[in-house]
Short mmCIF file of C-alpha atoms in Angstrom, two decimals:
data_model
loop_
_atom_site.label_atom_id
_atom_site.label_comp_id
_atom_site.label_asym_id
_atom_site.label_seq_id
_atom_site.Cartn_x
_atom_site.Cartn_y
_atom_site.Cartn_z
CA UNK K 1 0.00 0.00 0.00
CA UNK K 2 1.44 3.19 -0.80
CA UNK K 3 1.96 5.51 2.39
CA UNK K 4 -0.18 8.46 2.88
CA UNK K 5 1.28 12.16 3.05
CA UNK K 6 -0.72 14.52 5.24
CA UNK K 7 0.22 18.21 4.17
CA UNK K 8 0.31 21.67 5.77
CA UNK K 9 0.61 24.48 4.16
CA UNK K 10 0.64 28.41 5.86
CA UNK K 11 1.07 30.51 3.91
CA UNK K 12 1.66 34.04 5.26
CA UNK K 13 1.69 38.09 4.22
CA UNK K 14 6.20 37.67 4.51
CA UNK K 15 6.61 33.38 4.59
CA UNK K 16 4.87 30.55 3.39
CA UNK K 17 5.73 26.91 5.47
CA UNK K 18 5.24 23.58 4.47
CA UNK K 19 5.01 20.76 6.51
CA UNK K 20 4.48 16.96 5.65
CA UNK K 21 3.52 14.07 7.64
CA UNK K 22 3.02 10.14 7.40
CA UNK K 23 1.35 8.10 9.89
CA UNK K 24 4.13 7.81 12.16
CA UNK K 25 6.61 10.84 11.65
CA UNK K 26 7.42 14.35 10.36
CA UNK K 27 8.66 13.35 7.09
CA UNK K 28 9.54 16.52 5.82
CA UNK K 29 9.47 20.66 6.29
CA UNK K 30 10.40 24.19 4.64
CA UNK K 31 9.98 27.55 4.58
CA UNK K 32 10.04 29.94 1.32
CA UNK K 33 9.25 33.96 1.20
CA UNK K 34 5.89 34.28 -0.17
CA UNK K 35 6.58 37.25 -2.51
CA UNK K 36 3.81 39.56 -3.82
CA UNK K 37 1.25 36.98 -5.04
CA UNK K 38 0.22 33.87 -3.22
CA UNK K 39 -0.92 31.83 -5.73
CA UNK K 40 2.05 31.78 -7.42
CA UNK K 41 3.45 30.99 -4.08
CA UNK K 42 1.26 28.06 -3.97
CA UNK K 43 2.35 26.83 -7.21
CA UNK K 44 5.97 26.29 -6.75
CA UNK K 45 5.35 24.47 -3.48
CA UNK K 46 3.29 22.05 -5.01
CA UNK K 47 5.77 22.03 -7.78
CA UNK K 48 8.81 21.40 -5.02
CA UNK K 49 6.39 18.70 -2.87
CA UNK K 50 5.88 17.17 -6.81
CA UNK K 51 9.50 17.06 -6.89
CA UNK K 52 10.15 15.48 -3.65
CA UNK K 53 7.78 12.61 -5.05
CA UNK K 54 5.19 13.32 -2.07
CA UNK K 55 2.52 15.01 -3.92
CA UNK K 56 1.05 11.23 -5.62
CA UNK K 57 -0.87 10.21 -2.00
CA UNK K 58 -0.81 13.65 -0.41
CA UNK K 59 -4.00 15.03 1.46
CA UNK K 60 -3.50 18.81 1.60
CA UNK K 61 -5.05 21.62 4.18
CA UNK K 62 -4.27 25.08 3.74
CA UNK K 63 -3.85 27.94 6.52
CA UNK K 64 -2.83 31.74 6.88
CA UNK K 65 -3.09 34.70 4.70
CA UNK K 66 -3.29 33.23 1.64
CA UNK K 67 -4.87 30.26 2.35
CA UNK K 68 -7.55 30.48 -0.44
CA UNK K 69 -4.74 30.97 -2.72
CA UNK K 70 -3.95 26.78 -2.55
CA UNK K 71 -6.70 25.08 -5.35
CA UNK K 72 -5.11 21.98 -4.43
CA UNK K 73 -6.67 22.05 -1.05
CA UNK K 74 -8.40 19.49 0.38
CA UNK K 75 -9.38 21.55 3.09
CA UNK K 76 -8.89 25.13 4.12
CA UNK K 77 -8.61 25.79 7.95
CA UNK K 78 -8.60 29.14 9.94
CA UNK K 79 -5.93 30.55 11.25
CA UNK K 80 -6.19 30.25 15.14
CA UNK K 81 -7.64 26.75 15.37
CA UNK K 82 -3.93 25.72 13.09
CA UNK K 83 -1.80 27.46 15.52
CA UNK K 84 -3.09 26.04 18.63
CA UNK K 85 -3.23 22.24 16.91
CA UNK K 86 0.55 22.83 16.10
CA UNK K 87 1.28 25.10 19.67
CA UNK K 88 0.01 22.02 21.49
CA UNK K 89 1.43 19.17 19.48
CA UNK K 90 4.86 21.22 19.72
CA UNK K 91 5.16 21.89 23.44
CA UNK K 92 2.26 19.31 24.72
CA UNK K 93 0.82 21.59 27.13
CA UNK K 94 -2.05 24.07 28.16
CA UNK K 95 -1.24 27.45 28.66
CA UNK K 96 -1.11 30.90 26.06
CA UNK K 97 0.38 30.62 23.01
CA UNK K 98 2.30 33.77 21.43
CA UNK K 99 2.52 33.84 17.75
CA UNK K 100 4.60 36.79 15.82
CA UNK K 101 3.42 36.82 12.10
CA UNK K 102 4.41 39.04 9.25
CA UNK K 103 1.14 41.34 9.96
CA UNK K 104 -0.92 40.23 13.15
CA UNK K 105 0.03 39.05 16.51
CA UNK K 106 -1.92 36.33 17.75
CA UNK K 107 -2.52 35.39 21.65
CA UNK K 108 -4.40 32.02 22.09
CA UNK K 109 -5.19 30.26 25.49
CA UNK K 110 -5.13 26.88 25.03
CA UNK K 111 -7.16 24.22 27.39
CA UNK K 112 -7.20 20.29 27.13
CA UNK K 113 -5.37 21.27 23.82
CA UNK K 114 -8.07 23.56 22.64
CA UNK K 115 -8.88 27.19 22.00
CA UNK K 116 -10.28 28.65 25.10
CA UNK K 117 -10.06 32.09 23.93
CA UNK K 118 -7.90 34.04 21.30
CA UNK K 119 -7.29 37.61 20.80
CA UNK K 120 -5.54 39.08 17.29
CA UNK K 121 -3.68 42.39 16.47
CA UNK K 122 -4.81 42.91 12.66
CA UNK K 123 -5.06 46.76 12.24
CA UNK K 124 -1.59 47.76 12.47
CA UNK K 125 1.98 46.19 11.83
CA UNK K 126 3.22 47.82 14.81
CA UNK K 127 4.01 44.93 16.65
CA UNK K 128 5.02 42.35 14.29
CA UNK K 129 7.64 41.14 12.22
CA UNK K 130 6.37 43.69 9.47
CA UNK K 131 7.90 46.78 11.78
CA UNK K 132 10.67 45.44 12.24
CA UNK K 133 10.90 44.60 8.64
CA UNK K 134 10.61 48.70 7.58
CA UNK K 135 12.67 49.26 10.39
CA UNK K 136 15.93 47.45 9.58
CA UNK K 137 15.29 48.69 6.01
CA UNK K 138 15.32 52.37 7.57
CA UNK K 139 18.64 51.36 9.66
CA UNK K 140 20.02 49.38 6.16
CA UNK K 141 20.80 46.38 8.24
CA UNK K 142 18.97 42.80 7.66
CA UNK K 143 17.28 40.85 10.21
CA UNK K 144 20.14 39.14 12.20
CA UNK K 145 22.15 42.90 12.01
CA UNK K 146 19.67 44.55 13.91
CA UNK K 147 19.25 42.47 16.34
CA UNK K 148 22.94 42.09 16.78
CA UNK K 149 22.89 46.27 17.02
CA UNK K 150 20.26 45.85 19.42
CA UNK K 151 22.01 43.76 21.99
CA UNK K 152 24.34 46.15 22.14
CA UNK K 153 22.53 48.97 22.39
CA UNK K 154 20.62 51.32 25.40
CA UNK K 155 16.98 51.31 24.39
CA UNK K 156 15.49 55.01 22.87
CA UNK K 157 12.04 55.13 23.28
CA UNK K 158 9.60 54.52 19.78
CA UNK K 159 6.37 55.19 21.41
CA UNK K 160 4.09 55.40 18.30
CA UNK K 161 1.36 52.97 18.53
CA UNK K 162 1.50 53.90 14.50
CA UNK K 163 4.35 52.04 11.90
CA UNK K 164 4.28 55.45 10.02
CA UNK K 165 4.76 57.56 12.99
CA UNK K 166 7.29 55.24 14.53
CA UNK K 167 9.41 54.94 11.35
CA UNK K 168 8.81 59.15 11.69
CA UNK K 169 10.36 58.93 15.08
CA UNK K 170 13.29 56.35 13.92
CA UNK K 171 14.26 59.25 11.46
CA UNK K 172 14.41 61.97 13.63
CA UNK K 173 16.48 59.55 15.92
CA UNK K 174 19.07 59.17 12.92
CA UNK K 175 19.08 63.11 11.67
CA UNK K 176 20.04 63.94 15.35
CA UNK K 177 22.81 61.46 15.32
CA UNK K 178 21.49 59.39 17.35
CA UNK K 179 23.51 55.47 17.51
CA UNK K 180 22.15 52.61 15.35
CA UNK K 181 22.34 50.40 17.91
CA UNK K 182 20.72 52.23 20.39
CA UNK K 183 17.77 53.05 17.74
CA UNK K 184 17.85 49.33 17.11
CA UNK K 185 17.14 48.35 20.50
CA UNK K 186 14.37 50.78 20.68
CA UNK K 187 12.55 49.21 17.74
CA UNK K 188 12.83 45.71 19.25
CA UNK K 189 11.84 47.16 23.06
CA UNK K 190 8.88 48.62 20.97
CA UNK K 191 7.84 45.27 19.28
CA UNK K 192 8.44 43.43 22.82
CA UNK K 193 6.30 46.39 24.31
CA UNK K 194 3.53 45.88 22.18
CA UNK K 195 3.15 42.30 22.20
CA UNK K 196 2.98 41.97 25.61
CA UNK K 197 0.41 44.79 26.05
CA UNK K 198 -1.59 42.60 23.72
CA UNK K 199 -1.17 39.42 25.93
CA UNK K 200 -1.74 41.38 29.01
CA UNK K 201 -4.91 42.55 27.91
CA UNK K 202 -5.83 39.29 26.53
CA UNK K 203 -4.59 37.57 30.24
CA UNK K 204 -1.77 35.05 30.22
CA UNK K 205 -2.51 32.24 32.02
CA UNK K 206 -0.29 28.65 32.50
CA UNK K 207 3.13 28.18 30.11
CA UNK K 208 3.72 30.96 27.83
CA UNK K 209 5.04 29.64 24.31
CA UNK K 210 6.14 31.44 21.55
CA UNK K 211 5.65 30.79 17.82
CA UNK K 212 6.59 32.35 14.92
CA UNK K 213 9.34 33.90 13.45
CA UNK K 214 10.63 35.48 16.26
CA UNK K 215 11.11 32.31 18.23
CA UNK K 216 13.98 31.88 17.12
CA UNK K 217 16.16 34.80 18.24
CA UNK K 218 17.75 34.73 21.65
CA UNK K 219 17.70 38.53 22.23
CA UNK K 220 13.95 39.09 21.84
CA UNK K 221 13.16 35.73 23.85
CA UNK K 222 15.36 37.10 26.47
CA UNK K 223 13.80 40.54 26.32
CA UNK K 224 10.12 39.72 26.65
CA UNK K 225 11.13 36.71 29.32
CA UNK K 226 12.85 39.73 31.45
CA UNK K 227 9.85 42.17 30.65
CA UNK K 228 7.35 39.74 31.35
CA UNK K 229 9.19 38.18 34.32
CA UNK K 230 8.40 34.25 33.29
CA UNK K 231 10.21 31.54 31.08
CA UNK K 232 9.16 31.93 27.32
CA UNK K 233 9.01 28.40 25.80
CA UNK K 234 10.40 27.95 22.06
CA UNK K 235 10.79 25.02 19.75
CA UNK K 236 13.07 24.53 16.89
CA UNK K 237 9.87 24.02 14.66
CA UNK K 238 8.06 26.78 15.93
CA UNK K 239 7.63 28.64 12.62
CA UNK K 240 5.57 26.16 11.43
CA UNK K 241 3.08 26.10 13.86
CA UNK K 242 0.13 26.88 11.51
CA UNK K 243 1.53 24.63 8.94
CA UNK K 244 2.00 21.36 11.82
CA UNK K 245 -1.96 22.06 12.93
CA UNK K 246 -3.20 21.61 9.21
CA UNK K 247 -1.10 18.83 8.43
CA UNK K 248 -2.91 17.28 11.86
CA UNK K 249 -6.02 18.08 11.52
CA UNK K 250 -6.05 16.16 8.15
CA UNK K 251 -4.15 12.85 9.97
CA UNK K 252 -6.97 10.05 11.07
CA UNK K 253 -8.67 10.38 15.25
CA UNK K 254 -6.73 7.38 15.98
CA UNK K 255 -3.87 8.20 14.68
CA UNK K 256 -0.34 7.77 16.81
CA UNK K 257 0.68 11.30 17.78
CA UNK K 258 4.25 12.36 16.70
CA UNK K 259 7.18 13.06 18.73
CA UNK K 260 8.33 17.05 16.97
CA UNK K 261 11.57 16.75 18.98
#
């Protein structure tokens, strides 16, 4: 009998992830930028997954931004309800579940392995990996850069609530000669700032765990663990949170669950 491939796809407003599964293991993962149009997005993953030779017995559910982008669907699965399926098969406990994205931040309580309650920053990129996007842009460093400025900077305050206003602020930092990596810690103080003001409101409540893209720098997991005075849990697949809950909700009830470590 040929084996089965259960397939996750998020695809997101900066990266698109991919995860397949069999009936016993994760079989195989990646991540590509999703570029300015999501279908076409869609279509050289299924082209790469067609390479790989698992696209012949694949069962596909698509999550995330773009997820009515993927024809080849079987199954097309909100947001929330994929990130805390992959949140809990990840880490394996209850608790809140903090998830970074390209243009929202997400903040889902999770109980018995289900969503209890969710709340979602969706107006404004303030906040999310979008700001800090335009910000390194306005600092001309990449991603890794500025947070290597920041850890050696002193924090200026970017109080704008506003990614316009605070990139306004960020250049009046720089005309008055202010030091990159002091503006650079600002903008990631600002990002840390605002995502736990959403989780505050929200309420955080058992093990906090972080997902996303920023789970997998040190400095900010260090930052919002010291501003939030608790452990922040991370897990080497925790980018593909969205993309691990499709893939599962697509497996069979009975079906062994998977050891992600």
């Amino acid at each position: 009998m040929d084996k089965q491939y259960y397939v996750g796809i998020d695809i997101g407003s900066t990266a698109s992830k991919v995860v397949v599964l069999d009936d016993e293991k994760l079989v195989k993962s990646f991540c590509i930028p999703t570029g300015w149009n999501s279908k076409e997005t869609a279509k050289s993953i299924l082209q790469r997954l067609q390479d790989d030779g698992l696209s012949e017995n694949m069962n596909c559910a698509a999550t995330g931004y773009g997820r009515i982008c993927v024809d080849y669907a079987d199954k097309v699965i909100t947001e929330i309800t994929c990130h805390a399926k992959g949140a809990y098969a990840l880490f394996g406990v209850d608790g809140t579940v903090i998830d970074i994205g390209g243009q929202d931040t997400k903040i889902i309580s999770l109980e018995n392995g289900m969503v209890r309650d969710f709340l979602m920053n969706d107006k404004c990129a303030a906040g999310t990996g979008k700001f800090i996007e335009v910000m390194a842009n306005r600092l001309g460093t990449d991603f890794e850069e500025l947070y290597a400025l920041a850890s050696m900077g002193d924090s200026l305050s970017i109080s704008s609530m506003c990614t316009v206003f605070a990139e306004s602020e960020v250049i009046s930092y720089i005309g008055s000669g202010e030091k990159r990596e002091n503006i650079a810690a600002g903008v990631i103080d600002s990002v840390a700032n605002k995502v736990i003001n959403l989780s505050q409101k929200h309420g955080l409540l058992g093990e906090i765990m972080l997902t996303g893209g920023l789970s997998y720098t040190p400095y900010f997991i260090e930052l919002m663990s010291q501003k939030l005075g608790k452990k922040i849990h991370t897990h080497h697949l925790g980018r593909y949170a969205g993309a691990i809950g499709a893939a599962i909700s697509l497996r069979p009830k009975n079906s062994a669950s998977i050891n992600f470590n």
